[in-house]
XYZ file of C-alpha atoms in Angstrom:
283
model
C 100.781 -3.536 -89.951
C 100.458 -1.805 -93.422
C 96.735 -2.212 -92.986
C 96.988 -0.227 -89.552
C 98.787 2.863 -91.246
C 96.469 2.595 -94.390
C 93.788 3.206 -92.375
C 95.382 5.574 -90.366
C 96.368 7.232 -93.225
C 92.999 7.275 -94.641
C 91.139 8.399 -91.428
C 93.683 11.932 -91.192
C 93.244 12.780 -94.972
C 89.379 12.939 -94.172
C 89.579 15.271 -91.160
C 92.179 17.218 -93.411
C 89.300 17.500 -96.180
C 87.438 18.464 -93.438
C 89.097 21.143 -91.976
C 90.453 22.786 -95.464
C 86.617 23.484 -95.935
C 85.485 24.351 -92.366
C 88.003 26.844 -92.093
C 87.522 28.151 -95.522
C 83.944 28.733 -94.138
C 85.056 30.081 -91.040
C 87.226 32.520 -92.871
C 84.658 33.661 -95.307
C 82.430 34.716 -92.133
C 85.257 36.800 -90.144
C 85.802 34.230 -87.544
C 89.275 33.300 -86.341
C 89.659 30.095 -84.390
C 92.240 29.290 -81.897
C 92.651 25.574 -80.974
C 94.080 25.371 -77.489
C 96.288 22.254 -76.797
C 97.479 21.145 -73.430
C 97.978 18.296 -70.622
C 94.771 17.781 -68.395
C 95.259 20.390 -65.114
C 97.161 22.656 -66.510
C 95.422 25.482 -66.114
C 94.131 26.201 -69.976
C 90.313 26.891 -68.533
C 91.363 29.178 -65.990
C 93.502 30.939 -68.317
C 90.136 30.819 -70.822
C 88.296 32.499 -68.518
C 90.104 35.506 -67.717
C 90.615 35.999 -71.557
C 86.884 35.644 -72.104
C 86.243 37.919 -69.296
C 89.036 40.848 -70.987
C 87.248 39.981 -74.646
C 83.532 41.137 -73.301
C 85.527 44.533 -71.354
C 86.777 45.061 -74.728
C 83.354 44.600 -76.097
C 84.730 41.608 -79.199
C 82.233 39.343 -80.278
C 83.841 35.721 -79.255
C 82.883 32.260 -78.470
C 84.224 29.565 -77.042
C 83.654 25.496 -77.401
C 85.139 23.455 -74.862
C 85.759 19.221 -75.357
C 85.846 16.672 -72.059
C 85.434 13.361 -71.905
C 82.831 13.668 -69.170
C 81.045 16.311 -67.109
C 80.265 20.076 -68.185
C 82.147 21.902 -65.182
C 84.623 23.850 -67.884
C 81.667 25.236 -69.639
C 79.886 26.307 -66.734
C 83.014 28.074 -65.675
C 83.301 29.890 -69.134
C 79.891 30.534 -69.074
C 80.655 33.212 -66.715
C 82.144 34.937 -68.863
C 79.181 36.060 -70.473
C 80.022 34.826 -73.612
C 77.905 32.089 -76.048
C 79.594 28.917 -74.356
C 79.254 25.054 -75.699
C 80.138 22.354 -74.253
C 80.883 18.586 -76.176
C 81.356 15.622 -74.451
C 83.062 12.918 -76.545
C 82.097 10.114 -73.652
C 85.771 8.669 -74.213
C 86.940 10.503 -77.583
C 89.998 11.507 -76.626
C 90.558 14.312 -79.171
C 87.787 16.602 -82.116
C 87.782 16.624 -85.521
C 87.268 19.062 -87.852
C 84.294 17.268 -88.908
C 83.068 16.700 -85.206
C 83.371 20.324 -84.813
C 81.576 21.967 -87.892
C 78.874 19.847 -86.727
C 78.860 21.305 -83.402
C 79.307 24.813 -84.685
C 76.727 24.769 -87.504
C 73.681 26.503 -85.939
C 75.023 27.597 -83.025
C 77.904 29.250 -83.585
C 76.671 33.177 -83.635
C 77.197 35.399 -86.758
C 79.054 38.293 -85.520
C 81.650 35.943 -83.868
C 85.398 37.155 -84.429
C 87.652 35.040 -82.166
C 86.269 31.602 -81.749
C 88.164 29.445 -78.924
C 88.403 25.334 -78.709
C 89.250 24.145 -75.692
C 90.425 20.591 -76.996
C 90.081 17.452 -74.775
C 93.001 17.353 -71.976
C 95.844 15.517 -73.814
C 99.172 16.072 -75.702
C 98.778 12.924 -78.097
C 95.785 12.221 -79.864
C 94.701 16.333 -80.674
C 97.658 17.091 -81.958
C 97.460 15.414 -85.287
C 93.858 16.063 -86.058
C 93.395 19.955 -87.747
C 90.287 21.208 -86.718
C 90.603 24.020 -89.617
C 91.483 26.731 -87.174
C 93.923 29.755 -88.068
C 96.334 29.527 -84.829
C 97.507 26.892 -83.227
C 98.176 27.107 -79.368
C 99.986 24.734 -77.056
C 100.457 25.519 -73.377
C 102.101 23.897 -70.750
C 102.358 24.751 -67.114
C 105.411 25.497 -64.549
C 104.381 21.930 -62.925
C 105.181 19.920 -66.122
C 108.492 19.848 -66.621
C 110.735 21.497 -68.683
C 111.576 18.606 -71.259
C 107.672 18.437 -72.046
C 108.091 19.655 -75.584
C 110.612 16.781 -76.173
C 108.338 14.438 -74.854
C 105.749 15.367 -77.376
C 106.934 16.516 -80.083
C 104.331 16.727 -82.449
C 101.892 18.756 -80.053
C 104.775 21.285 -79.164
C 106.572 20.983 -83.095
C 103.396 21.858 -84.760
C 101.911 24.851 -82.389
C 102.096 28.295 -83.691
C 102.278 30.175 -80.398
C 103.116 28.273 -77.100
C 101.886 29.755 -73.428
C 103.274 28.843 -70.563
C 100.810 28.659 -67.116
C 101.163 29.291 -63.595
C 103.824 31.486 -63.545
C 103.118 32.402 -60.022
C 104.115 29.457 -58.934
C 107.696 29.127 -61.171
C 109.666 29.764 -58.130
C 108.186 27.351 -56.121
C 108.516 24.806 -58.437
C 111.896 25.561 -59.346
C 110.865 26.261 -62.869
C 113.449 26.623 -65.241
C 112.511 28.679 -68.047
C 115.411 28.849 -69.914
C 115.746 25.156 -70.453
C 112.209 24.917 -71.181
C 112.667 27.874 -73.875
C 115.404 25.881 -75.357
C 113.627 22.464 -75.686
C 110.700 24.343 -77.219
C 112.801 25.933 -79.786
C 114.525 22.276 -80.755
C 111.534 21.295 -81.759
C 109.739 24.071 -83.111
C 112.488 26.747 -83.819
C 111.230 30.534 -83.882
C 108.206 29.521 -82.020
C 106.579 32.339 -79.850
C 107.110 31.390 -76.207
C 104.859 33.561 -73.548
C 104.520 33.571 -69.939
C 101.094 34.136 -68.070
C 99.443 33.628 -64.344
C 95.531 33.409 -64.239
C 95.644 33.935 -60.662
C 98.371 36.787 -60.700
C 96.919 38.415 -64.149
C 100.147 38.050 -65.934
C 100.155 37.795 -69.794
C 96.349 37.655 -69.520
C 95.296 39.298 -73.148
C 97.888 37.673 -74.724
C 95.487 35.204 -76.199
C 93.197 37.879 -77.450
C 96.119 39.776 -78.694
C 97.362 37.157 -81.098
C 94.205 36.010 -81.990
C 93.111 39.851 -82.884
C 96.200 40.111 -84.696
C 95.805 37.012 -86.886
C 91.911 38.323 -87.572
C 93.451 41.730 -88.873
C 95.559 39.517 -91.448
C 99.020 38.819 -89.455
C 101.154 35.933 -90.766
C 101.182 33.231 -88.377
C 103.981 31.477 -86.868
C 105.013 28.286 -89.774
C 106.194 25.477 -87.929
C 109.217 23.617 -89.551
C 107.599 20.595 -89.006
C 103.976 21.314 -91.125
C 106.423 22.885 -93.970
C 108.301 19.316 -93.905
C 105.173 17.221 -94.018
C 103.520 20.049 -96.640
C 106.242 20.575 -98.618
C 105.342 24.210 -99.330
C 105.301 27.442 -97.076
C 102.637 27.785 -94.356
C 103.167 31.131 -93.170
C 99.763 33.187 -93.501
C 96.473 32.898 -91.372
C 94.222 30.739 -94.197
C 97.026 28.210 -94.625
C 96.649 24.723 -94.144
C 98.603 23.047 -91.176
C 99.936 20.033 -93.327
C 100.204 18.334 -90.163
C 102.904 15.183 -89.825
C 100.250 13.384 -87.928
C 102.593 11.780 -85.933
C 101.452 10.400 -82.593
C 103.741 10.219 -79.914
C 101.834 7.427 -77.156
C 103.073 8.252 -74.110
C 101.443 7.907 -70.798
C 98.832 10.670 -71.228
C 97.152 8.729 -74.273
C 93.538 7.832 -72.500
C 92.644 4.232 -74.366
C 89.041 3.525 -72.618
C 87.628 0.690 -73.252
C 85.961 -0.016 -76.681
C 89.187 1.622 -78.514
C 91.905 -0.690 -79.560
C 95.090 -0.145 -80.823
C 94.037 0.965 -84.257
C 93.924 4.508 -83.319
C 93.504 6.962 -84.755
C 89.759 5.783 -83.682
C 88.488 5.813 -87.563
C 84.973 5.651 -86.007
C 82.913 5.598 -89.417
C 80.788 8.418 -87.620
C 81.904 10.131 -85.023
C 79.144 12.122 -83.907
C 77.983 8.676 -82.596
C 80.296 8.889 -79.825
C 79.497 12.815 -78.889
C 76.659 14.423 -76.899
C 76.801 17.836 -76.593
C 75.058 20.786 -74.029
C 75.231 24.450 -74.511
C 75.747 26.049 -71.284
C 73.754 28.666 -70.593
C 75.008 32.164 -68.769
C 74.119 31.865 -64.922
């Protein structure tokens, strides 16, 4: 058991070091990175597509990188916005890592990019423990997922700097209890902002751009209690190191493909060998 724990800590420490370096590099070039986490089917691709279209209308220099276990469907959808989009296929790996992200950005990310949206693998377990060098971490949950989602996945929601509720156009039909959801979010992450959106109706579209742009302009981000407790210091600036507690909520969402055993979090000697990528071209 000790050997497994030590291995996890070593893998995460290596990732944190890579994240620190990547964050510094992106900040130096004036790029704010937004890490989007959610369950599969939460509607984050639909919302991101609307945000990217709006960014084009506003003349903002944005780009998007999307990660999935298989298919390039999300990249094809996002590329319709006309912004630079890149698909990363993880071939079964359930999360992105900072070193992996850095390699995929190298030589691809346009120099003038002000906002980079990273659509992480659909999973609220593994990605929650990996700092990607982001400046803003956003967790999304749809009204169909249940008000207790934050309590079931406290690491994901506890480290969020913004919580986005999606598909609010059907909130009434599924009897979504907004007050209960907000209370559960505050229980694991006191003070974090919760916003309501609907990609279908357009309600709340633009909030991600607004919050990310504010960070680019120097606004402080929310400092989660969980991150402060883990790091032992205040992290309330947009150039912070997250100090993630690296807790793992081993719930039913965690997709362990064959070949990945219980030694999570996948201490591959070279994560790149498990990743293929394709750059989506705008139709």
